[in-house]
C-alpha positions as a printed NumPy array, in Angstrom:
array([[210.656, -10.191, 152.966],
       [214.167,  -9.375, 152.073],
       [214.776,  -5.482, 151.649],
       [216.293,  -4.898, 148.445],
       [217.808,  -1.575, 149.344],
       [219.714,  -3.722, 151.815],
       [220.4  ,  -5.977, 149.317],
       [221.8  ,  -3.528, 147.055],
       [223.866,  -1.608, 149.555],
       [225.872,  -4.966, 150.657],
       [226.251,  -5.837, 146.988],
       [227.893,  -2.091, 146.646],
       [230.123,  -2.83 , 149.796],
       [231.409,  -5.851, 148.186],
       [231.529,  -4.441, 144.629],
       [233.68 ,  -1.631, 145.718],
       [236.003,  -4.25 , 147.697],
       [236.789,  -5.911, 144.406],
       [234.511,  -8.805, 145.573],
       [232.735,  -9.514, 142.363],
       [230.939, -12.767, 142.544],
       [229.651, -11.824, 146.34 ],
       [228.608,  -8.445, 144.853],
       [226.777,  -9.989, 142.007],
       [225.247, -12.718, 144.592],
       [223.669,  -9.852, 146.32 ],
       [222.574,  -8.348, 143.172],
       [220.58 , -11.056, 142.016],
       [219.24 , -11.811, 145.346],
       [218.028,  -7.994, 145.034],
       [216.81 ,  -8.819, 141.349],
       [214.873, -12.093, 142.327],
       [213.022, -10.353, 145.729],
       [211.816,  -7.037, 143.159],
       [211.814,  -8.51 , 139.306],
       [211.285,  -4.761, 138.141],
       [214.274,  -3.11 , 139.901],
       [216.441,  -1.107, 137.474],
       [218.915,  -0.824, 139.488],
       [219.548,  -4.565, 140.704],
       [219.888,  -4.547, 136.513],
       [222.026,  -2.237, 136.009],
       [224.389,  -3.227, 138.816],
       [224.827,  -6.751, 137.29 ],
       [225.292,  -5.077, 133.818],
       [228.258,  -2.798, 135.412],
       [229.816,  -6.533, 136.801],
       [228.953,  -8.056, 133.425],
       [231.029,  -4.933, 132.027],
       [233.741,  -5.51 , 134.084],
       [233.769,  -9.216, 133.747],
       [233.819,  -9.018, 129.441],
       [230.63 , -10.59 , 129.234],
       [229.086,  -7.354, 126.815],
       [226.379,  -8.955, 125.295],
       [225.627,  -9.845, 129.064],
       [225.883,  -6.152, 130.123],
       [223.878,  -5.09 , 127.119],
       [221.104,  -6.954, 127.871],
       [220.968,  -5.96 , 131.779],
       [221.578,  -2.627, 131.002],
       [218.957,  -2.299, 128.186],
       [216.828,  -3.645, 130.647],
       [217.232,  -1.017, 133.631],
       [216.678,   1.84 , 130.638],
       [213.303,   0.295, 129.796],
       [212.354,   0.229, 133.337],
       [213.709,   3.437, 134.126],
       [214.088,   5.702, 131.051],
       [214.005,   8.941, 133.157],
       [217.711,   7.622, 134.267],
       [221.073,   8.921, 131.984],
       [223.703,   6.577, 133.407],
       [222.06 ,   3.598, 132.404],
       [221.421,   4.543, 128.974],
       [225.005,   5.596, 129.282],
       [226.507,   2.375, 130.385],
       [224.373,   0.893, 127.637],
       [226.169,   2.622, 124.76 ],
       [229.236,   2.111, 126.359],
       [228.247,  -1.774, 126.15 ],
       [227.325,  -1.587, 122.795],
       [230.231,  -0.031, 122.019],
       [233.115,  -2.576, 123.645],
       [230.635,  -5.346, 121.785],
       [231.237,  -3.8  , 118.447],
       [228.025,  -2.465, 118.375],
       [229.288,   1.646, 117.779],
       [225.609,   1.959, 115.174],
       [223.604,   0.52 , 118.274],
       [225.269,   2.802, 120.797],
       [224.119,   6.343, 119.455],
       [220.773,   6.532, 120.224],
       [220.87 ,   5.44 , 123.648],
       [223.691,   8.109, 124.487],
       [221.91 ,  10.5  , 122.497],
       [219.245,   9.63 , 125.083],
       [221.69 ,   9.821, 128.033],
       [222.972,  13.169, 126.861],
       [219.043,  14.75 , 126.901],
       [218.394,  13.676, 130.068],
       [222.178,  14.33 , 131.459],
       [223.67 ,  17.13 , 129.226],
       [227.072,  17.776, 131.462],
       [227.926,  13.875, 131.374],
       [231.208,  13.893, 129.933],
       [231.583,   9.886, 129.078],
       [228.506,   9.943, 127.46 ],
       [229.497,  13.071, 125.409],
       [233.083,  11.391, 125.112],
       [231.098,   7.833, 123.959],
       [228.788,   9.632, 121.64 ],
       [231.766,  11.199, 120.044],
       [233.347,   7.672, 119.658],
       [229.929,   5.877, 118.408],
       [229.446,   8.175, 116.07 ],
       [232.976,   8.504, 114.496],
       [233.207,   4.741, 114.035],
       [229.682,   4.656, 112.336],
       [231.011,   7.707, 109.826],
       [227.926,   9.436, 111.354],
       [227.583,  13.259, 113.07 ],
       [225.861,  14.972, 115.359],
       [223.088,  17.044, 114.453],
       [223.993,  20.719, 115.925],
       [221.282,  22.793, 117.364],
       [221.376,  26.72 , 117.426],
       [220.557,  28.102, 121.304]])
C-alpha cells in the first residue's frame, strides 16, 4: 500500500519547485490511496487556487473543512476561494470559523475584513 504521507511530502517537494501538474499528480495519488484525507484536499484546492480554477478550489477546500473542522487554514483558504470566485457573502462564515479556531491569523482577519466590507456587513464586537 502506497503511504500517503510519502505521497504528500513528494507532492510538497514538487509544489514548492513550481512543478504543478507533478505536485497535483502526487496529490491525487495521495487522495485516491486515503479517500478521507483532508489534507490531499486541501493541497489540490491550494493548486486549484493557484491555477484560477476557484470553483475547483472551493469545492476541495470545503471538503478538507468538513473532514477536518478542528483545522483554521483550510477554512481560511476556503473564504479566500470564495472570495476570488465572487462569493465575498459565502466567505464570512468560514473565516469567522478560521478566526475561532486561529485567532492571530492575520489573512484570515485581513479576508474577513474584505468579505465583510464587500457584503456591507460587520463584525459583531465582543467585550473581554
Amino acid at each position: 500500500m502506497t503511504d500517503v504521507r510519502d505521497l504528500l511530502e513528494s507532492g510538497l517537494e514538487r509544489h514548492h519547485a513550481g512543478r504543478l501538474n507533478e505536485a497535483e499528480a502526487q496529490y491525487r495519488a495521495a487522495l485516491a490511496a486515503d479517500p478521507d484525507s483532508a489534507e490531499a484536499r486541501h493541497l489540490l484546492g491550494i493548486i486549484a487556487f493557484q491555477s484560477g480554477r476557484m470553483d475547483d478550489a472551493c469545492a476541495l477546500f470545503e471538503g478538507a473543512a468538513t473532514r477536518a473542522p478542528h483545522i483554521a487554514k483550510y477554512f481560511g483558504n476556503l473564504g479566500a476561494a470564495r472570495i476570488a470566485a465572487g462569493r465575498a457573502g459565502d466567505a464570512v462564515d468560514p473565516l469567522q470559523t478560521a478566526t475561532g479556531l486561529d485567532p492571530l491569523a492575520a489573512d484570515v482577519q485581513r479576508n474577513l475584513g474584505i468579505a465583510l466590507s464587500e457584503t456591507g456587513r460587520r463584525q459583531a464586537r465582543t467585550s473581554t
